[in-house]
Tab-separated table of C-alpha atoms and ligand atoms in Angstrom:
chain	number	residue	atom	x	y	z
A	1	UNK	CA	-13.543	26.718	55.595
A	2	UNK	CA	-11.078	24.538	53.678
A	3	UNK	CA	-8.184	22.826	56.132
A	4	UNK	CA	-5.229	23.921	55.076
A	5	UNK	CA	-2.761	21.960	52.579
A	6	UNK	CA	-3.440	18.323	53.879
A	7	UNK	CA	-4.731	15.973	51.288
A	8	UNK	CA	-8.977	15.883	51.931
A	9	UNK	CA	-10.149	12.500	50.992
A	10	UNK	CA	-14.016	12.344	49.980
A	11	UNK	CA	-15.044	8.499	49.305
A	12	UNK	CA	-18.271	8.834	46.659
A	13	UNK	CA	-21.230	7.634	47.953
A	14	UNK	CA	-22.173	6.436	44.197
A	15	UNK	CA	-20.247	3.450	45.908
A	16	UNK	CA	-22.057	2.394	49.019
A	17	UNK	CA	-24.990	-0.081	48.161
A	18	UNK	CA	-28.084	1.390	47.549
A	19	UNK	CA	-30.125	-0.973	50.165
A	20	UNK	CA	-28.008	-0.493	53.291
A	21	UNK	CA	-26.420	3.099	52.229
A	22	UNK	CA	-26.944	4.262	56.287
A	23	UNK	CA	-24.565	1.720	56.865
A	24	UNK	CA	-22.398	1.705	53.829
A	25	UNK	CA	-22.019	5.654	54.543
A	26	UNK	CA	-21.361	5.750	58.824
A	27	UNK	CA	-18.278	3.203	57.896
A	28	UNK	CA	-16.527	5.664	55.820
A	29	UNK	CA	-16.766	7.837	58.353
A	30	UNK	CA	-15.573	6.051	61.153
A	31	UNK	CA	-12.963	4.705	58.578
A	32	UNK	CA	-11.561	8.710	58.860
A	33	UNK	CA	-13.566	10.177	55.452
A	34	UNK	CA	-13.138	13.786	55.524
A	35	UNK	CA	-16.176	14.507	53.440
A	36	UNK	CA	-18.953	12.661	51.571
A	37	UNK	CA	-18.793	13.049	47.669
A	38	UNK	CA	-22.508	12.898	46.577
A	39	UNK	CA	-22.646	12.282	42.630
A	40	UNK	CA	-26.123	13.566	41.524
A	41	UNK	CA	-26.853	12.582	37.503
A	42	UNK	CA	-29.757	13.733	35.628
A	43	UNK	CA	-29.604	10.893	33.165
A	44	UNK	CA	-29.057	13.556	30.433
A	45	UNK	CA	-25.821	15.360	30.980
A	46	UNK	CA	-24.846	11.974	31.597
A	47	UNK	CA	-26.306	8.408	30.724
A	48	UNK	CA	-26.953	7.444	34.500
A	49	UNK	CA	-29.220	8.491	37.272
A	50	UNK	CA	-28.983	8.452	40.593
A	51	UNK	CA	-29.807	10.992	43.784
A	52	UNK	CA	-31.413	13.848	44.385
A	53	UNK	CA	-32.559	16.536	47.135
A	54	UNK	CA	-34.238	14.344	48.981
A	55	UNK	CA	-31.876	11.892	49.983
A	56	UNK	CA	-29.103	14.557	50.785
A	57	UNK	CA	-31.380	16.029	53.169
A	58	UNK	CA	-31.225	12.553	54.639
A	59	UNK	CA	-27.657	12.228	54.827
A	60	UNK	CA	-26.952	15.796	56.129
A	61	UNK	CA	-29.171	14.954	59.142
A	62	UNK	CA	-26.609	12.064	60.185
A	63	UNK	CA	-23.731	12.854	58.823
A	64	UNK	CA	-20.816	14.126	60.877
A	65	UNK	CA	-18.771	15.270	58.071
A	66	UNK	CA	-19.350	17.605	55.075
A	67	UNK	CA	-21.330	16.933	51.908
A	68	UNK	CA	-19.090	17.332	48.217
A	69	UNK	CA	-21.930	17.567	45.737
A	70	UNK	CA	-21.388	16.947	42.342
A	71	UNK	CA	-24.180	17.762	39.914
A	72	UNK	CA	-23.754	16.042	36.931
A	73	UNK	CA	-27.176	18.174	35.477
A	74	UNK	CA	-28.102	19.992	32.282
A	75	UNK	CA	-29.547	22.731	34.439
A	76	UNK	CA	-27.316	23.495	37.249
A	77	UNK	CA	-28.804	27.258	37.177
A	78	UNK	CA	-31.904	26.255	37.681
A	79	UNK	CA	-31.799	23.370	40.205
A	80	UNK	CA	-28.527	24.570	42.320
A	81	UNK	CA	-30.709	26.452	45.001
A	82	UNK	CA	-32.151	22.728	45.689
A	83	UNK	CA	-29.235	21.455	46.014
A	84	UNK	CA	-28.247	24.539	48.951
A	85	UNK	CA	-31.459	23.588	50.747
A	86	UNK	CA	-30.484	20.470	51.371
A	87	UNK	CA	-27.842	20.978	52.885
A	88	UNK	CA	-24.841	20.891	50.577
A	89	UNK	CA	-21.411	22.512	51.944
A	90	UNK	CA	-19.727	22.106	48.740
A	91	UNK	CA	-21.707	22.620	45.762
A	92	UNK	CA	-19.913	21.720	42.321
A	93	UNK	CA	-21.257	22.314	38.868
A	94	UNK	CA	-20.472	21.702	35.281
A	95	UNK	CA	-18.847	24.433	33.436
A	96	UNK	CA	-20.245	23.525	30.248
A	97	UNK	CA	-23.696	23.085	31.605
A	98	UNK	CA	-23.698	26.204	33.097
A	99	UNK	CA	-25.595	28.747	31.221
A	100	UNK	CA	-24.401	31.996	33.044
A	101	UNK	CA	-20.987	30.382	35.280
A	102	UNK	CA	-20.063	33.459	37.069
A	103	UNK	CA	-23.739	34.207	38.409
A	104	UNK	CA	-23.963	31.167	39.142
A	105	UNK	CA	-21.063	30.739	41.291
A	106	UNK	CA	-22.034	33.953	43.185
A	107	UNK	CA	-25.537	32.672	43.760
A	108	UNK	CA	-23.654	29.622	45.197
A	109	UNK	CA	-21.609	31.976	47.826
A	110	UNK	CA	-24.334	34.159	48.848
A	111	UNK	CA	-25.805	31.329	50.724
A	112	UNK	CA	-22.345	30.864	52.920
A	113	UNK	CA	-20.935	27.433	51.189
A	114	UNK	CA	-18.139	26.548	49.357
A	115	UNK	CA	-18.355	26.516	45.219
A	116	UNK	CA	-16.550	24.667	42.498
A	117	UNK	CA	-16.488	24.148	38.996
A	118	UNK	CA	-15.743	20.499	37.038
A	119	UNK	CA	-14.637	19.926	33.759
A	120	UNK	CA	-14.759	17.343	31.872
A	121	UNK	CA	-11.735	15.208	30.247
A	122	UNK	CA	-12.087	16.938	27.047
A	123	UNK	CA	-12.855	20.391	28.129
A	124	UNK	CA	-10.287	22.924	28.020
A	125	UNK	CA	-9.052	24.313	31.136
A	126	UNK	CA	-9.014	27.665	30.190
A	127	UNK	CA	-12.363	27.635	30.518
A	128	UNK	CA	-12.516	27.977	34.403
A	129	UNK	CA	-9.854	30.756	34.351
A	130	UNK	CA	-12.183	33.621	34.080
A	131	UNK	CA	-14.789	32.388	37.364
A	132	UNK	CA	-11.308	30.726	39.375
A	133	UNK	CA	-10.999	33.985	41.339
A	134	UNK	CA	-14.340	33.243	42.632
A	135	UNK	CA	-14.253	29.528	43.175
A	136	UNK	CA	-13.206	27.497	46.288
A	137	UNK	CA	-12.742	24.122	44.607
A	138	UNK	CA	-12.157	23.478	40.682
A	139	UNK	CA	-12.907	19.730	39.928
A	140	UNK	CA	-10.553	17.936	36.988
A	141	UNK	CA	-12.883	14.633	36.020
A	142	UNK	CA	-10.410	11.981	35.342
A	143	UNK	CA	-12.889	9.996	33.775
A	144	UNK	CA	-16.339	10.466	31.231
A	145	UNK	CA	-18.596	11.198	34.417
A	146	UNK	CA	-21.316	8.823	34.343
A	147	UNK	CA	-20.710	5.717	36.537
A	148	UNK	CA	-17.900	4.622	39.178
A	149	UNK	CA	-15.661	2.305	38.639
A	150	UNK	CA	-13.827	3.727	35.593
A	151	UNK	CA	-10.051	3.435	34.563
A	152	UNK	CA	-8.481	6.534	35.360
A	153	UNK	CA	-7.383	8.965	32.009
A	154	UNK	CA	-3.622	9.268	32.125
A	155	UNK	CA	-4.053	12.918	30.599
A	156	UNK	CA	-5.771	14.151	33.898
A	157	UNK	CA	-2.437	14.481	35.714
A	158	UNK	CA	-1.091	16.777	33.107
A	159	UNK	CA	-4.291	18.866	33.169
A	160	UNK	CA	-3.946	18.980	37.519
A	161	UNK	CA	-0.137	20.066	36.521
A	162	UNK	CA	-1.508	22.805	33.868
A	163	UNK	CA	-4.012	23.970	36.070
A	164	UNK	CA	-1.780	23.943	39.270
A	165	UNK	CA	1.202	26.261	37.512
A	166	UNK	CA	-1.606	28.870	36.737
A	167	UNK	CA	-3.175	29.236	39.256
A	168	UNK	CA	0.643	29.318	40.968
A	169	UNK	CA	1.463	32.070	38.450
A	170	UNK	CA	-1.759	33.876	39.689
A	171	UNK	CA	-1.461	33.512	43.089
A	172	UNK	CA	-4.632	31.278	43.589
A	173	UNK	CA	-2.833	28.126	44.875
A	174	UNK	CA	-3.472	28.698	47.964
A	175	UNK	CA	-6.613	29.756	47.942
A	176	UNK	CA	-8.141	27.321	45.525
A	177	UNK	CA	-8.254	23.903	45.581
A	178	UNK	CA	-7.786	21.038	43.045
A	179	UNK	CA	-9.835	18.097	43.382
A	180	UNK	CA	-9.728	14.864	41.292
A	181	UNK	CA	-12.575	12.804	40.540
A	182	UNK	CA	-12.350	9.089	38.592
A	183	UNK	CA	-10.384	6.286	39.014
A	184	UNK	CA	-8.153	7.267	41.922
A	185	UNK	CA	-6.419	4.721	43.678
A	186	UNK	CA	-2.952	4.585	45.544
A	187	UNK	CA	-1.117	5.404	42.098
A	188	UNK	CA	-3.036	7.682	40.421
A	189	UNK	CA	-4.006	9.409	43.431
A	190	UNK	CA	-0.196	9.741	44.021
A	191	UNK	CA	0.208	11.363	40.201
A	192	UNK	CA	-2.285	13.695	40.951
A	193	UNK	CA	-1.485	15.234	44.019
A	194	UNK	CA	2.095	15.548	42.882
A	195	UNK	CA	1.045	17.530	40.094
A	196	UNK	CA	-0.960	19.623	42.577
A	197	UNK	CA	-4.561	18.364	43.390
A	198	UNK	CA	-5.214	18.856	47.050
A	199	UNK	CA	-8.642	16.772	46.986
A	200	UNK	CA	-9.425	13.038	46.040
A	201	UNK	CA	-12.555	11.662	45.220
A	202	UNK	CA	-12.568	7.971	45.304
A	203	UNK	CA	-15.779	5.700	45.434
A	204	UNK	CA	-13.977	1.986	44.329
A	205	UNK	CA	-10.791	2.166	46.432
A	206	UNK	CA	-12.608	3.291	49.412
A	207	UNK	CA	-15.637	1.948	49.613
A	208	UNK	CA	-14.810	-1.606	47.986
A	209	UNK	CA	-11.654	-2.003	50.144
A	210	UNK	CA	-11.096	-4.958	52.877
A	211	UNK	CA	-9.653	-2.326	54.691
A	212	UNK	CA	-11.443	0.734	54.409
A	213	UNK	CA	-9.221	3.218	57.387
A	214	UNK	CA	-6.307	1.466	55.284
A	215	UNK	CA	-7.164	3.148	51.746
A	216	UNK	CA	-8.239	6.376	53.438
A	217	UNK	CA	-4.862	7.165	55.656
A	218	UNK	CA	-2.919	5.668	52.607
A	219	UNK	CA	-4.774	9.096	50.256
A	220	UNK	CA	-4.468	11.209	53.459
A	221	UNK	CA	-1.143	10.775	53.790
A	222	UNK	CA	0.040	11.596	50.131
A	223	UNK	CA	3.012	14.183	50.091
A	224	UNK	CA	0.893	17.368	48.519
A	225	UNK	CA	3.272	19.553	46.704
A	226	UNK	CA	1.209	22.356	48.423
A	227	UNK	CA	2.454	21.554	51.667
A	228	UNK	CA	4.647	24.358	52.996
B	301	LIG	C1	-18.178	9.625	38.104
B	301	LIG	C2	-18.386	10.187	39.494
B	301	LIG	C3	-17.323	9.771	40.445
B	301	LIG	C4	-17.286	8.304	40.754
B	301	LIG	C5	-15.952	7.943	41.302
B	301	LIG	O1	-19.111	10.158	37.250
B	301	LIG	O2	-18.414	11.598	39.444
B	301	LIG	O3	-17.409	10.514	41.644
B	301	LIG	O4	-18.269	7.910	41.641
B	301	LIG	O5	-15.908	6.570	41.456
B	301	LIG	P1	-14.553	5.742	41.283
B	301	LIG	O6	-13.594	6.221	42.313
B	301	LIG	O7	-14.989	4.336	41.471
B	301	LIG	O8	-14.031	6.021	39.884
B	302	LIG	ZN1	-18.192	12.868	41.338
């Protein structure tokens, strides 16, 4: 399901304006998006709230490209299958919400989409090893998730290295992707795909820019040091 190697830019919706977010999201698309990143927040894993069920089964229903969602939820066991039904193709959860990962995960794939896992800055990344042979996507937060418009943490590109060289070692590169989420612009997008991420979120430099098909090809086009 996953296009192979080139860089897969998903501009977060957390960025479009709430009161004309039709609009906000169709120009990201025809700006060259490859996917929509969809930040759901519980207010309690994290101190913001924002969308739920209901408006991604909105924004599948016009969308021309697929839906990243990111919950950002205490209980991503027990609301994931919401999530599904709306129409999620990605689905990525917390690992240290998650009260049973690997279940989770295969609950995910039963239902024929793609599954990740996101860790937070401060959470090891050894603690994804043991479900990564199961996982499409794993998710390296380079910022406290919460709100957009964050400065990037300079310690996420040597985590996207760390991770990248194991999963190298184990023969998972190509099969599982990296995706960055906080802060990316030009620059630190450009760290972390040479240290191995394949996927960049990025709400600000997308959806704020005067140029919006300008910041997208400029992500796109990033030399991915998975590119054979
Ligand atoms: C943060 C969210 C991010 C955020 C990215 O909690 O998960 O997806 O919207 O926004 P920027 O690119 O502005 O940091
Ligand atoms: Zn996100």
């Amino acid at each position: 399901m996953l296009t192979p190697r080139r860089v897969i830019v998903a501009p977060s919706v957390l960025s479009a304006n709430p009161l004309f977010f039709g609009r906000d999201v169709e120009a990201v698309e025809r700006a060259g998006a490859d996917w929509h990143h969809v930040d759901v927040m519980d207010g309690h894993f994290v101190p913001n709230l924002t969308f739920g069920p209901p408006l991604i089964k909105e924004l599948k229903k016009v969308s021309k490209i697929p839906l990243d969602v990111h919950i950002m939820v205490s209980n991503p066991d027990d609301v994931a299958m919401s999530y599904i039904e709306a129409g999620a193709d990605l689905l990525v959860f917390h690992i240290e919400a998650a009260k049973d990962a690997k279940k989770l995960v295969q609950t995910i794939r039963s239902k024929g989409i793609m599954v990740g896992v996101a860790l937070n800055p401060a959470t090891p990344i050894e603690s994804v090893y043991e479900v990564a042979p199961l996982v499409d996507v794993i998710m390296v937060m380079s910022v406290h998730p919460g709100f957009g418009g964050q400065s990037f943490i300079e310690n996420a590109v040597v985590r996207v290295k760390t991770l990248h060289d194991w999963l190298v070692a184990k023969k998972m590169d190509g099969k599982v992707r990296i995706e960055v989420d906080g802060g990316i612009n030009e620059e630190t997008g450009r760290l972390v795909v040479e240290a191995g991420a394949s996927i960049l979120v990025a709400g600000t430099f997308v959806y704020k820019a005067r140029d919006q098909g300008q910041a997208i090809s400029i992500l796109k086009s990033m030399p991915s040091c998975n590119a054979k």
